[in-house]
C-alpha cells in the first residue's frame, strides 16, 4: 500500500494543561517511532479556518508513515501515542490518501501523491508560514476568509490548525466531493479575493496546498 497519512484530533475535558505541554514534550517519544516519516504536533483554533483565538481543549497530530503496519504498531506500543487516547475525552481520526500536493512544509514535501481511488470525500490541508512584516495585514482579512468557508456548500468539517500562533497557520477541511471544492474556489467571491490578495501582498513566506481522499473518518468518544 505504501505511505499512509493520518490526522488525529484529540479533545480534552480534563488534562488540558498536560495536552498543552505535549506540544513540546511529545517530540522525543514520537521521534523514536519506527516508520514515522513526518509529523506535526498542532494546536487548533476556536473559530472557522484561521483564528487568533486558540482552542485549548483540542490538539491535533498529523503523521505520515511508511506503512499501515508501522502506524498500528506505533499506536499500540508508543507510550506517548497511547497517552493521547488515555487522557483525551474524544478523538476524531482521518485516514488520508494524498492525491495532490504543492509547496513545502518546513522545507519538506512529505506527501507522496497516489492514484485516486474515486468516489471519496476530499480532505484539504492548506498551511502557511506568514511573513512577519505582513502579519497585521493578513489577520485583518481573516474574518472574511473564515466566513467564506463557513458559508460554503459541500463542506462537512473544518478546523484551524497550526504549529505556532500567529505565524504558522493551517486549515483542514473535508468536502463531499472535488466538485464542491471547485465551486467554492471559483464561485466564492470572498475566497477568490483572499487568494488574489495573498499573491499581491506576499503574505506567505512558505505555503503548501494538499488534497487527499478521505479513506475513513472515525469518531471515538471514551465512556
Coordinates of C-alpha atoms in Angstrom, one line a residue:
X1 CA 0.0 0.0 0.0
X2 CA 2.9 2.4 0.7
X3 CA 2.8 5.6 2.6
X4 CA -0.2 6.3 4.8
X5 CA -1.3 9.6 6.3
X6 CA -3.4 10.2 9.4
X7 CA -4.8 13.3 11.1
X8 CA -5.9 12.8 14.7
X9 CA -7.9 15.4 16.7
X10 CA -7.8 14.9 20.5
X11 CA -10.3 16.8 22.6
X12 CA -9.9 17.1 26.3
X13 CA -12.3 17.8 29.2
X14 CA -9.6 17.3 31.8
X15 CA -5.8 17.2 31.3
X16 CA -5.8 20.4 29.2
X17 CA -2.6 21.7 30.7
X18 CA -1.0 18.3 30.1
X19 CA -2.1 18.4 26.5
X20 CA -0.7 21.9 26.0
X21 CA 2.7 20.7 27.3
X22 CA 2.8 17.8 24.9
X23 CA 3.2 20.3 22.0
X24 CA 6.9 20.2 23.1
X25 CA 7.3 17.2 25.4
X26 CA 5.9 14.6 22.9
X27 CA 8.7 15.1 20.4
X28 CA 11.2 12.8 22.0
X29 CA 8.8 9.9 22.1
X30 CA 7.5 10.5 18.6
X31 CA 10.9 10.6 17.0
X32 CA 11.5 7.1 18.3
X33 CA 8.5 5.6 16.4
X34 CA 9.6 3.2 13.7
X35 CA 8.4 4.1 10.2
X36 CA 7.3 7.6 11.1
X37 CA 8.4 9.7 8.1
X38 CA 7.0 13.1 9.1
X39 CA 4.8 14.5 11.8
X40 CA 3.4 17.8 13.2
X41 CA 2.0 18.5 16.6
X42 CA -0.7 21.1 16.1
X43 CA -2.8 23.4 18.2
X44 CA -6.2 24.3 16.9
X45 CA -8.2 27.5 16.5
X46 CA -11.6 28.3 18.1
X47 CA -13.1 29.8 15.0
X48 CA -13.6 28.7 11.4
X49 CA -10.5 28.5 9.4
X50 CA -7.6 30.6 10.6
X51 CA -8.3 32.0 14.0
X52 CA -6.5 34.3 16.5
X53 CA -8.4 32.5 19.3
X54 CA -6.8 29.2 20.3
X55 CA -8.9 26.2 21.3
X56 CA -7.1 24.9 24.4
X57 CA -9.4 21.9 24.5
X58 CA -8.4 20.3 21.2
X59 CA -5.0 19.4 19.7
X60 CA -4.1 17.6 16.5
X61 CA -1.4 15.2 15.3
X62 CA -0.6 14.9 11.6
X63 CA 1.5 11.8 10.9
X64 CA 3.0 10.2 7.8
X65 CA 4.0 6.5 8.0
X66 CA 6.0 4.1 5.8
X67 CA 3.1 1.6 6.1
X68 CA -0.2 0.9 7.8
X69 CA 1.6 -1.8 9.9
X70 CA 4.1 0.7 11.2
X71 CA 1.3 3.1 12.2
X72 CA -0.6 0.3 14.0
X73 CA 2.5 -0.9 15.8
X74 CA 3.4 2.6 17.0
X75 CA -0.1 3.4 18.3
X76 CA -0.1 0.1 20.1
X77 CA 3.4 0.3 21.6
X78 CA 4.3 4.0 22.0
X79 CA 3.6 5.3 25.5
X80 CA 3.3 8.9 24.0
X81 CA 0.7 8.0 21.5
X82 CA -1.3 5.8 23.9
X83 CA -1.3 8.7 26.4
X84 CA -3.2 10.9 23.9
X85 CA -6.0 8.4 23.8
X86 CA -5.9 7.7 27.5
X87 CA -6.2 11.3 28.5
X88 CA -8.5 12.7 25.8
X89 CA -12.3 12.6 26.1
X90 CA -13.0 12.2 22.4
X91 CA -11.0 11.7 19.2
X92 CA -11.7 12.4 15.5
X93 CA -9.4 10.3 13.2
X94 CA -9.0 10.7 9.5
X95 CA -7.1 8.3 7.3
X96 CA -5.9 10.2 4.2
X97 CA -4.6 9.3 0.7
X98 CA -2.6 12.1 -0.9
X99 CA -3.8 12.9 -4.4
X100 CA -2.3 16.4 -5.0
X101 CA 0.3 18.4 -3.2
X102 CA 2.0 21.7 -4.0
X103 CA 4.5 23.7 -1.9
X104 CA 6.7 22.9 1.2
X105 CA 6.1 22.3 4.9
X106 CA 9.2 23.2 6.9
X107 CA 11.2 22.9 3.8
X108 CA 9.9 19.4 3.1
X109 CA 7.5 17.7 0.7
X110 CA 6.2 15.0 3.0
X111 CA 3.3 13.6 0.9
X112 CA 3.7 11.0 -1.9
X113 CA 0.9 11.5 -4.4
X114 CA -1.1 8.3 -5.2
X115 CA -3.6 7.4 -7.8
X116 CA -7.1 8.5 -6.7
X117 CA -9.5 5.7 -5.9
X118 CA -12.5 7.8 -6.8
X119 CA -15.9 8.3 -5.1
X120 CA -14.4 9.5 -1.8
X121 CA -14.8 12.7 0.3
X122 CA -11.9 15.1 -0.2
X123 CA -9.8 16.4 2.6
X124 CA -7.8 19.6 2.1
X125 CA -4.9 20.9 4.2
X126 CA -3.7 24.4 3.5
X127 CA -0.8 25.8 5.5
X128 CA 1.5 28.8 5.6
X129 CA 4.3 30.4 7.4
X130 CA 3.5 34.1 7.4
X131 CA 5.9 36.9 6.6
X132 CA 6.4 38.8 9.8
X133 CA 6.1 42.1 8.1
X134 CA 2.7 41.1 6.7
X135 CA 1.1 39.7 9.9
X136 CA -1.3 42.7 10.7
X137 CA -2.5 42.9 7.1
X138 CA -3.1 39.1 6.9
X139 CA -5.0 38.9 10.2
X140 CA -7.2 41.9 9.3
X141 CA -8.6 39.8 6.4
X142 CA -9.0 36.5 8.3
X143 CA -12.7 37.1 9.3
X144 CA -13.6 37.4 5.6
X145 CA -11.9 34.1 4.8
X146 CA -13.4 32.3 7.8
X147 CA -16.9 33.5 6.9
X148 CA -16.4 32.2 3.3
X149 CA -15.7 28.6 4.3
X150 CA -18.4 28.7 6.9
X151 CA -21.0 29.5 4.3
X152 CA -19.6 27.1 1.6
X153 CA -21.8 24.3 0.3
X154 CA -20.5 20.8 0.5
X155 CA -18.1 21.3 3.4
X156 CA -18.7 18.8 6.2
X157 CA -15.9 19.7 8.7
X158 CA -13.3 22.4 9.0
X159 CA -10.9 23.4 11.7
X160 CA -8.0 25.8 12.0
X161 CA -4.7 24.1 13.0
X162 CA -1.2 25.4 13.4
X163 CA 2.3 24.9 14.9
X164 CA 2.8 28.4 16.3
X165 CA 0.2 31.1 17.0
X166 CA 0.0 34.0 14.6
X167 CA 2.9 32.9 12.2
X168 CA 2.5 29.2 11.3
X169 CA -1.2 28.5 10.4
X170 CA -3.2 25.9 8.6
X171 CA -6.7 24.7 8.0
X172 CA -8.1 21.2 7.5
X173 CA -11.5 20.8 5.7
X174 CA -13.5 17.9 4.5
X175 CA -15.7 18.2 1.4
X176 CA -18.3 15.9 -0.1
X177 CA -16.6 16.0 -3.5
X178 CA -13.9 17.6 -5.6
X179 CA -16.7 19.4 -7.4
X180 CA -17.7 21.1 -4.2
X181 CA -14.1 22.4 -3.8
X182 CA -14.0 23.7 -7.3
X183 CA -17.3 25.5 -6.8
X184 CA -16.0 27.1 -3.6
X185 CA -12.7 28.1 -5.2
X186 CA -14.1 29.6 -8.4
X187 CA -17.6 30.8 -7.4
X188 CA -17.0 32.3 -4.0
X189 CA -16.0 35.9 -4.5
X190 CA -14.7 36.2 -0.9
X191 CA -12.4 33.2 -1.4
X192 CA -11.2 34.5 -4.8
X193 CA -10.4 37.9 -3.3
X194 CA -8.3 36.4 -0.5
X195 CA -6.4 34.2 -2.9
X196 CA -5.6 37.3 -5.1
X197 CA -4.5 39.4 -2.1
X198 CA -2.3 36.5 -0.9
X199 CA -0.3 36.8 -4.1
X200 CA -0.3 40.5 -4.4
X201 CA 0.6 41.3 -0.8
X202 CA 3.0 38.4 -0.3
X203 CA 1.5 37.3 3.0
X204 CA 3.3 33.9 3.0
X205 CA 6.9 33.1 3.5
X206 CA 6.2 29.4 2.8
X207 CA 3.0 27.8 1.9
X208 CA 1.5 24.4 0.9
X209 CA -1.7 23.1 -0.5
X210 CA -2.6 19.4 -0.2
X211 CA -5.6 17.4 -1.3
X212 CA -6.4 13.9 0.0
X213 CA -9.1 11.3 -0.5
X214 CA -10.6 10.6 2.9
X215 CA -10.4 6.8 3.3
X216 CA -12.1 6.8 6.7
X217 CA -13.4 9.1 9.4
X218 CA -13.7 7.8 12.9
X219 CA -15.2 9.5 16.0
X220 CA -14.4 7.7 19.2
X221 CA -15.8 9.1 22.4
X222 CA -14.5 7.5 25.6
X223 CA -17.0 6.4 28.2

